[in-house]
Amino acid sequence: MEGLTPGEPPDGAGDATRLIHHPYRAPDGFDAVPVAVHKASTVFFPNVEAMRLRRWQDKSGYTYGLHGTPTTFTLEERLATLEGGRHCVLAPSGLAAIALVDLAFLRSGDEVLIPDNAYGPNKALAAHELAAWGIGHRIYDPMDPADLAAAITPRTRLVWLEAAGSVTLEFPDVPALVAVVRAANAGRERPILTALDDTWGAGVALRPFELGVDVAMQALTKYPSGGADVLMGSVVTRDDDLHDALLMTHMRLGLGVGANDAEAVLRGLPSLPLRYRAQDAATRELARWMQAQPRVARVLHPALPDSPGHAAWQRDARGAACLFSVVFEPDVTPERVDAFCDALRLFRLGYSWAGPVSLCVPYDIPAMRARPWPHAPRLVRFAVGLEDVEDLRADLAQALRALT
Ligand SMILES: *Cc1c(COP(=O)(O)O)cnc(C)c1O
């Protein structure tokens, strides 16, 4: 086999060898709108020296599929740009991205602080796995910076933030919470880090790094995908050292994402700002309409003036996601609330959001929260899809009749 370049089949090679060692070269000079799906576990090296010298961390070359392909590197670059950061790491789900942040920065003996209205599984991960590894957690009231200040101890290492909060959609004063952490960091050897779950803002409504956070995590499952067909998460940073820590933990945990899934998210990104604005407008219209309906006690949506954190939302956000929640009058029984959800036709029962189909979920808030909840326990969280808004309003109107 002397004189052959690597990968070239020798004369007289068998059929199987010829099929595998075909003279394929990645196309050069092919230019089009979509990003190609580059799939690989193995990538080839031309010789041993190149194999030994190639560094996977700096994206100057390709080493192994788990460390990235042109498709995932492109998605990472675009997401870092979208969030106003410099680096991005992809994880196989939004929850895996949360876990990656926890595992990269927390050690046995540390404490993590989580807002009471955080995405539920974030709290569950802390209460189970992190607790079992000797990492403590405390729940704080995100609407009260003094409550965060009181929760900080010498062991605190990470503070999670979420704007707006999951399900009840209170909008916290993020700069005030970040200021509490910065004040506590004076003179600390290991500073407390802040991580924002930016799934609601999606890189469109919020500028996480301008709000002062260190880490912006997102469930790409929601808006960036937009199709209700992909599970993925991202962690974006500006700081090189934070990114390196995330990247090393990511590598050691073996967290990869499939190229087809990465390509599906890349396909969703160009329409992300348009979808965000269209769903925002429809959501505000339905939230306002819902406020005027009988038996409705409260509609939670940060753009409504009586919703908690409205002033902070007005100051810090440039839009709102497709979510609103409805609290009914106290005499509407939980069974009637469930009957209302069952009566909906276009709003389907299902988790997640920001896809084409409108969704609803009835939640029992006191079971999810450490702090008292002053309203009727069962509320309904709506996620508005891309249907015609008049049809969605008509669906809500017919289902409201099931309440009485
Ligand atoms: C959906 C969601 C997640 C988790 O995303 P998955 O991809 O479903 O794991 C995390 N945070 C928030 C705020 C979410 O809404």
mmCIF file with all atom_site columns, N, CA and C in Angstrom, residues 146-210:
data_model
loop_
_atom_site.group_PDB
_atom_site.id
_atom_site.type_symbol
_atom_site.label_atom_id
_atom_site.label_alt_id
_atom_site.label_comp_id
_atom_site.label_asym_id
_atom_site.label_entity_id
_atom_site.label_seq_id
_atom_site.pdbx_PDB_ins_code
_atom_site.Cartn_x
_atom_site.Cartn_y
_atom_site.Cartn_z
_atom_site.occupancy
_atom_site.B_iso_or_equiv
_atom_site.pdbx_formal_charge
_atom_site.auth_seq_id
_atom_site.auth_comp_id
_atom_site.auth_asym_id
_atom_site.auth_atom_id
_atom_site.pdbx_PDB_model_num
ATOM 1   N N  . ALA A 1 146 ? -33.485 41.852 49.888 1.00 0.00 ? 146 ALA A N  1
ATOM 2   C CA . ALA A 1 146 ? -33.035 41.672 51.272 1.00 0.00 ? 146 ALA A CA 1
ATOM 3   C C  . ALA A 1 146 ? -33.120 40.202 51.672 1.00 0.00 ? 146 ALA A C  1
ATOM 4   N N  . ASP A 1 147 ? -34.093 39.489 51.125 1.00 0.00 ? 147 ASP A N  1
ATOM 5   C CA . ASP A 1 147 ? -34.212 38.063 51.416 1.00 0.00 ? 147 ASP A CA 1
ATOM 6   C C  . ASP A 1 147 ? -33.037 37.293 50.811 1.00 0.00 ? 147 ASP A C  1
ATOM 7   N N  . LEU A 1 148 ? -32.596 37.717 49.621 1.00 0.00 ? 148 LEU A N  1
ATOM 8   C CA . LEU A 1 148 ? -31.402 37.095 49.022 1.00 0.00 ? 148 LEU A CA 1
ATOM 9   C C  . LEU A 1 148 ? -30.180 37.397 49.888 1.00 0.00 ? 148 LEU A C  1
ATOM 10  N N  . ALA A 1 149 ? -30.048 38.660 50.298 1.00 0.00 ? 149 ALA A N  1
ATOM 11  C CA . ALA A 1 149 ? -28.892 39.049 51.123 1.00 0.00 ? 149 ALA A CA 1
ATOM 12  C C  . ALA A 1 149 ? -28.828 38.205 52.396 1.00 0.00 ? 149 ALA A C  1
ATOM 13  N N  . ALA A 1 150 ? -30.000 37.949 52.990 1.00 0.00 ? 150 ALA A N  1
ATOM 14  C CA . ALA A 1 150 ? -30.039 37.183 54.242 1.00 0.00 ? 150 ALA A CA 1
ATOM 15  C C  . ALA A 1 150 ? -29.704 35.712 54.020 1.00 0.00 ? 150 ALA A C  1
ATOM 16  N N  . ALA A 1 151 ? -29.894 35.222 52.787 1.00 0.00 ? 151 ALA A N  1
ATOM 17  C CA . ALA A 1 151 ? -29.646 33.797 52.507 1.00 0.00 ? 151 ALA A CA 1
ATOM 18  C C  . ALA A 1 151 ? -28.169 33.513 52.214 1.00 0.00 ? 151 ALA A C  1
ATOM 19  N N  . ILE A 1 152 ? -27.397 34.570 51.919 1.00 0.00 ? 152 ILE A N  1
ATOM 20  C CA . ILE A 1 152 ? -25.980 34.370 51.566 1.00 0.00 ? 152 ILE A CA 1
ATOM 21  C C  . ILE A 1 152 ? -25.167 34.040 52.814 1.00 0.00 ? 152 ILE A C  1
ATOM 22  N N  . THR A 1 153 ? -24.345 33.007 52.701 1.00 0.00 ? 153 THR A N  1
ATOM 23  C CA . THR A 1 153 ? -23.455 32.609 53.809 1.00 0.00 ? 153 THR A CA 1
ATOM 24  C C  . THR A 1 153 ? -22.033 32.506 53.245 1.00 0.00 ? 153 THR A C  1
ATOM 25  N N  . PRO A 1 154 ? -21.035 32.276 54.106 1.00 0.00 ? 154 PRO A N  1
ATOM 26  C CA . PRO A 1 154 ? -19.671 32.105 53.582 1.00 0.00 ? 154 PRO A CA 1
ATOM 27  C C  . PRO A 1 154 ? -19.557 30.913 52.626 1.00 0.00 ? 154 PRO A C  1
ATOM 28  N N  . ARG A 1 155 ? -20.538 29.994 52.663 1.00 0.00 ? 155 ARG A N  1
ATOM 29  C CA . ARG A 1 155 ? -20.484 28.815 51.794 1.00 0.00 ? 155 ARG A CA 1
ATOM 30  C C  . ARG A 1 155 ? -21.134 29.047 50.431 1.00 0.00 ? 155 ARG A C  1
ATOM 31  N N  . THR A 1 156 ? -21.853 30.166 50.273 1.00 0.00 ? 156 THR A N  1
ATOM 32  C CA . THR A 1 156 ? -22.572 30.401 49.021 1.00 0.00 ? 156 THR A CA 1
ATOM 33  C C  . THR A 1 156 ? -21.593 30.513 47.857 1.00 0.00 ? 156 THR A C  1
ATOM 34  N N  . ARG A 1 157 ? -21.879 29.790 46.767 1.00 0.00 ? 157 ARG A N  1
ATOM 35  C CA . ARG A 1 157 ? -20.983 29.841 45.607 1.00 0.00 ? 157 ARG A CA 1
ATOM 36  C C  . ARG A 1 157 ? -21.714 30.238 44.325 1.00 0.00 ? 157 ARG A C  1
ATOM 37  N N  . LEU A 1 158 ? -23.028 29.961 44.277 1.00 0.00 ? 158 LEU A N  1
ATOM 38  C CA . LEU A 1 158 ? -23.775 30.189 43.036 1.00 0.00 ? 158 LEU A CA 1
ATOM 39  C C  . LEU A 1 158 ? -25.184 30.674 43.373 1.00 0.00 ? 158 LEU A C  1
ATOM 40  N N  . VAL A 1 159 ? -25.643 31.695 42.637 1.00 0.00 ? 159 VAL A N  1
ATOM 41  C CA . VAL A 1 159 ? -27.019 32.181 42.796 1.00 0.00 ? 159 VAL A CA 1
ATOM 42  C C  . VAL A 1 159 ? -27.726 32.054 41.446 1.00 0.00 ? 159 VAL A C  1
ATOM 43  N N  . TRP A 1 160 ? -28.786 31.271 41.417 1.00 0.00 ? 160 TRP A N  1
ATOM 44  C CA . TRP A 1 160 ? -29.617 31.190 40.211 1.00 0.00 ? 160 TRP A CA 1
ATOM 45  C C  . TRP A 1 160 ? -30.622 32.337 40.196 1.00 0.00 ? 160 TRP A C  1
ATOM 46  N N  . LEU A 1 161 ? -30.902 32.833 38.988 1.00 0.00 ? 161 LEU A N  1
ATOM 47  C CA . LEU A 1 161 ? -31.907 33.878 38.779 1.00 0.00 ? 161 LEU A CA 1
ATOM 48  C C  . LEU A 1 161 ? -32.811 33.430 37.650 1.00 0.00 ? 161 LEU A C  1
ATOM 49  N N  . GLU A 1 162 ? -34.054 33.866 37.695 1.00 0.00 ? 162 GLU A N  1
ATOM 50  C CA . GLU A 1 162 ? -34.958 33.568 36.587 1.00 0.00 ? 162 GLU A CA 1
ATOM 51  C C  . GLU A 1 162 ? -35.882 34.766 36.397 1.00 0.00 ? 162 GLU A C  1
ATOM 52  N N  . ALA A 1 163 ? -35.995 35.262 35.152 1.00 0.00 ? 163 ALA A N  1
ATOM 53  C CA . ALA A 1 163 ? -36.847 36.431 34.871 1.00 0.00 ? 163 ALA A CA 1
ATOM 54  C C  . ALA A 1 163 ? -37.562 36.195 33.544 1.00 0.00 ? 163 ALA A C  1
ATOM 55  N N  . ALA A 1 164 ? -38.876 36.095 33.560 1.00 0.00 ? 164 ALA A N  1
ATOM 56  C CA . ALA A 1 164 ? -39.754 36.044 34.715 1.00 0.00 ? 164 ALA A CA 1
ATOM 57  C C  . ALA A 1 164 ? -39.701 34.652 35.346 1.00 0.00 ? 164 ALA A C  1
ATOM 58  N N  . GLY A 1 165 ? -40.203 34.511 36.568 1.00 0.00 ? 165 GLY A N  1
ATOM 59  C CA . GLY A 1 165 ? -40.204 33.215 37.225 1.00 0.00 ? 165 GLY A CA 1
ATOM 60  C C  . GLY A 1 165 ? -41.123 32.231 36.522 1.00 0.00 ? 165 GLY A C  1
ATOM 61  N N  . SER A 1 166 ? -40.838 30.939 36.717 1.00 0.00 ? 166 SER A N  1
ATOM 62  C CA . SER A 1 166 ? -41.646 29.901 36.083 1.00 0.00 ? 166 SER A CA 1
ATOM 63  C C  . SER A 1 166 ? -43.063 29.888 36.671 1.00 0.00 ? 166 SER A C  1
ATOM 64  N N  . VAL A 1 167 ? -44.038 29.732 35.826 1.00 0.00 ? 167 VAL A N  1
ATOM 65  C CA . VAL A 1 167 ? -45.459 29.528 36.128 1.00 0.00 ? 167 VAL A CA 1
ATOM 66  C C  . VAL A 1 167 ? -46.153 30.773 36.694 1.00 0.00 ? 167 VAL A C  1
ATOM 67  N N  . THR A 1 168 ? -45.583 31.415 37.729 1.00 0.00 ? 168 THR A N  1
ATOM 68  C CA . THR A 1 168 ? -46.253 32.574 38.314 1.00 0.00 ? 168 THR A CA 1
ATOM 69  C C  . THR A 1 168 ? -45.736 33.900 37.756 1.00 0.00 ? 168 THR A C  1
ATOM 70  N N  . LEU A 1 169 ? -44.653 33.880 37.012 1.00 0.00 ? 169 LEU A N  1
ATOM 71  C CA . LEU A 1 169 ? -44.220 34.972 36.143 1.00 0.00 ? 169 LEU A CA 1
ATOM 72  C C  . LEU A 1 169 ? -43.947 36.299 36.848 1.00 0.00 ? 169 LEU A C  1
ATOM 73  N N  . GLU A 1 170 ? -43.563 36.226 38.147 1.00 0.00 ? 170 GLU A N  1
ATOM 74  C CA . GLU A 1 170 ? -43.108 37.453 38.811 1.00 0.00 ? 170 GLU A CA 1
ATOM 75  C C  . GLU A 1 170 ? -41.815 37.895 38.119 1.00 0.00 ? 170 GLU A C  1
ATOM 76  N N  . PHE A 1 171 ? -41.646 39.201 37.929 1.00 0.00 ? 171 PHE A N  1
ATOM 77  C CA . PHE A 1 171 ? -40.434 39.687 37.266 1.00 0.00 ? 171 PHE A CA 1
ATOM 78  C C  . PHE A 1 171 ? -39.525 40.348 38.304 1.00 0.00 ? 171 PHE A C  1
ATOM 79  N N  . PRO A 1 172 ? -38.378 39.721 38.616 1.00 0.00 ? 172 PRO A N  1
ATOM 80  C CA . PRO A 1 172 ? -37.515 40.259 39.672 1.00 0.00 ? 172 PRO A CA 1
ATOM 81  C C  . PRO A 1 172 ? -36.694 41.448 39.187 1.00 0.00 ? 172 PRO A C  1
ATOM 82  N N  . ASP A 1 173 ? -36.177 42.195 40.152 1.00 0.00 ? 173 ASP A N  1
ATOM 83  C CA . ASP A 1 173 ? -35.252 43.292 39.858 1.00 0.00 ? 173 ASP A CA 1
ATOM 84  C C  . ASP A 1 173 ? -33.854 42.668 39.754 1.00 0.00 ? 173 ASP A C  1
ATOM 85  N N  . VAL A 1 174 ? -33.499 42.211 38.561 1.00 0.00 ? 174 VAL A N  1
ATOM 86  C CA . VAL A 1 174 ? -32.230 41.472 38.390 1.00 0.00 ? 174 VAL A CA 1
ATOM 87  C C  . VAL A 1 174 ? -31.025 42.327 38.788 1.00 0.00 ? 174 VAL A C  1
ATOM 88  N N  . PRO A 1 175 ? -30.915 43.600 38.342 1.00 0.00 ? 175 PRO A N  1
ATOM 89  C CA . PRO A 1 175 ? -29.740 44.387 38.761 1.00 0.00 ? 175 PRO A CA 1
ATOM 90  C C  . PRO A 1 175 ? -29.646 44.535 40.281 1.00 0.00 ? 175 PRO A C  1
ATOM 91  N N  . ALA A 1 176 ? -30.780 44.624 40.960 1.00 0.00 ? 176 ALA A N  1
ATOM 92  C CA . ALA A 1 176 ? -30.735 44.745 42.429 1.00 0.00 ? 176 ALA A CA 1
ATOM 93  C C  . ALA A 1 176 ? -30.250 43.436 43.052 1.00 0.00 ? 176 ALA A C  1
ATOM 94  N N  . LEU A 1 177 ? -30.673 42.295 42.505 1.00 0.00 ? 177 LEU A N  1
ATOM 95  C CA . LEU A 1 177 ? -30.221 41.003 43.033 1.00 0.00 ? 177 LEU A CA 1
ATOM 96  C C  . LEU A 1 177 ? -28.725 40.816 42.764 1.00 0.00 ? 177 LEU A C  1
ATOM 97  N N  . VAL A 1 178 ? -28.297 41.211 41.561 1.00 0.00 ? 178 VAL A N  1
ATOM 98  C CA . VAL A 1 178 ? -26.866 41.116 41.221 1.00 0.00 ? 178 VAL A CA 1
ATOM 99  C C  . VAL A 1 178 ? -26.046 42.025 42.146 1.00 0.00 ? 178 VAL A C  1
ATOM 100 N N  . ALA A 1 179 ? -26.587 43.198 42.478 1.00 0.00 ? 179 ALA A N  1
ATOM 101 C CA . ALA A 1 179 ? -25.871 44.129 43.364 1.00 0.00 ? 179 ALA A CA 1
ATOM 102 C C  . ALA A 1 179 ? -25.693 43.524 44.754 1.00 0.00 ? 179 ALA A C  1
ATOM 103 N N  . VAL A 1 180 ? -26.684 42.775 45.216 1.00 0.00 ? 180 VAL A N  1
ATOM 104 C CA . VAL A 1 180 ? -26.569 42.101 46.513 1.00 0.00 ? 180 VAL A CA 1
ATOM 105 C C  . VAL A 1 180 ? -25.393 41.119 46.479 1.00 0.00 ? 180 VAL A C  1
ATOM 106 N N  . VAL A 1 181 ? -25.294 40.360 45.375 1.00 0.00 ? 181 VAL A N  1
ATOM 107 C CA . VAL A 1 181 ? -24.217 39.371 45.252 1.00 0.00 ? 181 VAL A CA 1
ATOM 108 C C  . VAL A 1 181 ? -22.860 40.073 45.163 1.00 0.00 ? 181 VAL A C  1
ATOM 109 N N  . ARG A 1 182 ? -22.802 41.165 44.399 1.00 0.00 ? 182 ARG A N  1
ATOM 110 C CA . ARG A 1 182 ? -21.518 41.886 44.260 1.00 0.00 ? 182 ARG A CA 1
ATOM 111 C C  . ARG A 1 182 ? -21.056 42.434 45.596 1.00 0.00 ? 182 ARG A C  1
ATOM 112 N N  . ALA A 1 183 ? -22.007 42.950 46.393 1.00 0.00 ? 183 ALA A N  1
ATOM 113 C CA . ALA A 1 183 ? -21.640 43.491 47.713 1.00 0.00 ? 183 ALA A CA 1
ATOM 114 C C  . ALA A 1 183 ? -21.091 42.370 48.586 1.00 0.00 ? 183 ALA A C  1
ATOM 115 N N  . ALA A 1 184 ? -21.719 41.185 48.503 1.00 0.00 ? 184 ALA A N  1
ATOM 116 C CA . ALA A 1 184 ? -21.256 40.045 49.318 1.00 0.00 ? 184 ALA A CA 1
ATOM 117 C C  . ALA A 1 184 ? -19.899 39.539 48.843 1.00 0.00 ? 184 ALA A C  1
ATOM 118 N N  . ASN A 1 185 ? -19.547 39.826 47.581 1.00 0.00 ? 185 ASN A N  1
ATOM 119 C CA . ASN A 1 185 ? -18.294 39.313 47.017 1.00 0.00 ? 185 ASN A CA 1
ATOM 120 C C  . ASN A 1 185 ? -17.059 40.099 47.454 1.00 0.00 ? 185 ASN A C  1
ATOM 121 N N  . ALA A 1 186 ? -17.262 41.281 48.017 1.00 0.00 ? 186 ALA A N  1
ATOM 122 C CA . ALA A 1 186 ? -16.113 42.101 48.420 1.00 0.00 ? 186 ALA A CA 1
ATOM 123 C C  . ALA A 1 186 ? -15.249 41.309 49.401 1.00 0.00 ? 186 ALA A C  1
ATOM 124 N N  . GLY A 1 187 ? -13.989 41.099 49.034 1.00 0.00 ? 187 GLY A N  1
ATOM 125 C CA . GLY A 1 187 ? -13.053 40.419 49.924 1.00 0.00 ? 187 GLY A CA 1
ATOM 126 C C  . GLY A 1 187 ? -13.135 38.898 49.914 1.00 0.00 ? 187 GLY A C  1
ATOM 127 N N  . ARG A 1 188 ? -13.986 38.320 49.069 1.00 0.00 ? 188 ARG A N  1
ATOM 128 C CA . ARG A 1 188 ? -14.083 36.847 49.017 1.00 0.00 ? 188 ARG A CA 1
ATOM 129 C C  . ARG A 1 188 ? -13.021 36.248 48.124 1.00 0.00 ? 188 ARG A C  1
ATOM 130 N N  . GLU A 1 189 ? -12.515 35.103 48.500 1.00 0.00 ? 189 GLU A N  1
ATOM 131 C CA . GLU A 1 189 ? -11.521 34.436 47.667 1.00 0.00 ? 189 GLU A CA 1
ATOM 132 C C  . GLU A 1 189 ? -12.189 33.804 46.442 1.00 0.00 ? 189 GLU A C  1
ATOM 133 N N  . ARG A 1 190 ? -13.273 33.059 46.692 1.00 0.00 ? 190 ARG A N  1
ATOM 134 C CA . ARG A 1 190 ? -14.040 32.458 45.595 1.00 0.00 ? 190 ARG A CA 1
ATOM 135 C C  . ARG A 1 190 ? -15.332 33.242 45.454 1.00 0.00 ? 190 ARG A C  1
ATOM 136 N N  . PRO A 1 191 ? -15.408 34.108 44.465 1.00 0.00 ? 191 PRO A N  1
ATOM 137 C CA . PRO A 1 191 ? -16.606 34.947 44.376 1.00 0.00 ? 191 PRO A CA 1
ATOM 138 C C  . PRO A 1 191 ? -17.866 34.116 44.104 1.00 0.00 ? 191 PRO A C  1
ATOM 139 N N  . ILE A 1 192 ? -18.996 34.637 44.545 1.00 0.00 ? 192 ILE A N  1
ATOM 140 C CA . ILE A 1 192 ? -20.286 34.015 44.242 1.00 0.00 ? 192 ILE A CA 1
ATOM 141 C C  . ILE A 1 192 ? -20.623 34.338 42.787 1.00 0.00 ? 192 ILE A C  1
ATOM 142 N N  . LEU A 1 193 ? -21.014 33.326 42.028 1.00 0.00 ? 193 LEU A N  1
ATOM 143 C CA . LEU A 1 193 ? -21.378 33.517 40.622 1.00 0.00 ? 193 LEU A CA 1
ATOM 144 C C  . LEU A 1 193 ? -22.894 33.647 40.502 1.00 0.00 ? 193 LEU A C  1
ATOM 145 N N  . THR A 1 194 ? -23.331 34.404 39.476 1.00 0.00 ? 194 THR A N  1
ATOM 146 C CA . THR A 1 194 ? -24.764 34.502 39.203 1.00 0.00 ? 194 THR A CA 1
ATOM 147 C C  . THR A 1 194 ? -25.062 33.850 37.857 1.00 0.00 ? 194 THR A C  1
ATOM 148 N N  . ALA A 1 195 ? -26.109 33.034 37.816 1.00 0.00 ? 195 ALA A N  1
ATOM 149 C CA . ALA A 1 195 ? -26.513 32.363 36.580 1.00 0.00 ? 195 ALA A CA 1
ATOM 150 C C  . ALA A 1 195 ? -27.989 32.652 36.335 1.00 0.00 ? 195 ALA A C  1
ATOM 151 N N  . LEU A 1 196 ? -28.293 33.218 35.161 1.00 0.00 ? 196 LEU A N  1
ATOM 152 C CA . LEU A 1 196 ? -29.684 33.515 34.804 1.00 0.00 ? 196 LEU A CA 1
ATOM 153 C C  . LEU A 1 196 ? -30.225 32.420 33.894 1.00 0.00 ? 196 LEU A C  1
ATOM 154 N N  . ASP A 1 197 ? -31.357 31.832 34.272 1.00 0.00 ? 197 ASP A N  1
ATOM 155 C CA . ASP A 1 197 ? -32.088 30.965 33.351 1.00 0.00 ? 197 ASP A CA 1
ATOM 156 C C  . ASP A 1 197 ? -32.851 31.906 32.416 1.00 0.00 ? 197 ASP A C  1
ATOM 157 N N  . ASP A 1 198 ? -32.323 32.059 31.190 1.00 0.00 ? 198 ASP A N  1
ATOM 158 C CA . ASP A 1 198 ? -32.859 33.056 30.243 1.00 0.00 ? 198 ASP A CA 1
ATOM 159 C C  . ASP A 1 198 ? -33.796 32.429 29.211 1.00 0.00 ? 198 ASP A C  1
ATOM 160 N N  . THR A 1 199 ? -34.425 31.323 29.573 1.00 0.00 ? 199 THR A N  1
ATOM 161 C CA . THR A 1 199 ? -35.342 30.658 28.635 1.00 0.00 ? 199 THR A CA 1
ATOM 162 C C  . THR A 1 199 ? -36.493 31.587 28.249 1.00 0.00 ? 199 THR A C  1
ATOM 163 N N  . TRP A 1 200 ? -37.037 32.318 29.219 1.00 0.00 ? 200 TRP A N  1
ATOM 164 C CA . TRP A 1 200 ? -38.172 33.229 28.980 1.00 0.00 ? 200 TRP A CA 1
ATOM 165 C C  . TRP A 1 200 ? -37.748 34.376 28.048 1.00 0.00 ? 200 TRP A C  1
ATOM 166 N N  . GLY A 1 201 ? -36.583 34.947 28.284 1.00 0.00 ? 201 GLY A N  1
ATOM 167 C CA . GLY A 1 201 ? -36.119 36.065 27.453 1.00 0.00 ? 201 GLY A CA 1
ATOM 168 C C  . GLY A 1 201 ? -35.584 35.610 26.106 1.00 0.00 ? 201 GLY A C  1
ATOM 169 N N  . ALA A 1 202 ? -35.061 34.371 26.053 1.00 0.00 ? 202 ALA A N  1
ATOM 170 C CA . ALA A 1 202 ? -34.631 33.738 24.791 1.00 0.00 ? 202 ALA A CA 1
ATOM 171 C C  . ALA A 1 202 ? -33.570 34.538 24.029 1.00 0.00 ? 202 ALA A C  1
ATOM 172 N N  . GLY A 1 203 ? -32.867 35.436 24.716 1.00 0.00 ? 203 GLY A N  1
ATOM 173 C CA . GLY A 1 203 ? -31.887 36.258 24.006 1.00 0.00 ? 203 GLY A CA 1
ATOM 174 C C  . GLY A 1 203 ? -32.538 37.395 23.225 1.00 0.00 ? 203 GLY A C  1
ATOM 175 N N  . VAL A 1 204 ? -33.866 37.495 23.276 1.00 0.00 ? 204 VAL A N  1
ATOM 176 C CA . VAL A 1 204 ? -34.594 38.542 22.547 1.00 0.00 ? 204 VAL A CA 1
ATOM 177 C C  . VAL A 1 204 ? -35.044 39.631 23.524 1.00 0.00 ? 204 VAL A C  1
ATOM 178 N N  . ALA A 1 205 ? -35.724 39.236 24.599 1.00 0.00 ? 205 ALA A N  1
ATOM 179 C CA . ALA A 1 205 ? -36.329 40.226 25.508 1.00 0.00 ? 205 ALA A CA 1
ATOM 180 C C  . ALA A 1 205 ? -35.359 40.727 26.571 1.00 0.00 ? 205 ALA A C  1
ATOM 181 N N  . LEU A 1 206 ? -34.303 39.952 26.836 1.00 0.00 ? 206 LEU A N  1
ATOM 182 C CA . LEU A 1 206 ? -33.361 40.361 27.885 1.00 0.00 ? 206 LEU A CA 1
ATOM 183 C C  . LEU A 1 206 ? -31.948 40.363 27.342 1.00 0.00 ? 206 LEU A C  1
ATOM 184 N N  . ARG A 1 207 ? -31.108 41.235 27.900 1.00 0.00 ? 207 ARG A N  1
ATOM 185 C CA . ARG A 1 207 ? -29.666 41.237 27.629 1.00 0.00 ? 207 ARG A CA 1
ATOM 186 C C  . ARG A 1 207 ? -28.988 40.811 28.920 1.00 0.00 ? 207 ARG A C  1
ATOM 187 N N  . PRO A 1 208 ? -28.792 39.493 29.124 1.00 0.00 ? 208 PRO A N  1
ATOM 188 C CA . PRO A 1 208 ? -28.361 39.007 30.445 1.00 0.00 ? 208 PRO A CA 1
ATOM 189 C C  . PRO A 1 208 ? -27.086 39.652 30.954 1.00 0.00 ? 208 PRO A C  1
ATOM 190 N N  . PHE A 1 209 ? -26.099 39.864 30.055 1.00 0.00 ? 209 PHE A N  1
ATOM 191 C CA . PHE A 1 209 ? -24.809 40.367 30.541 1.00 0.00 ? 209 PHE A CA 1
ATOM 192 C C  . PHE A 1 209 ? -24.887 41.858 30.855 1.00 0.00 ? 209 PHE A C  1
ATOM 193 N N  . GLU A 1 210 ? -25.791 42.572 30.193 1.00 0.00 ? 210 GLU A N  1
ATOM 194 C CA . GLU A 1 210 ? -25.988 43.984 30.557 1.00 0.00 ? 210 GLU A CA 1
ATOM 195 C C  . GLU A 1 210 ? -26.669 44.092 31.916 1.00 0.00 ? 210 GLU A C  1
#
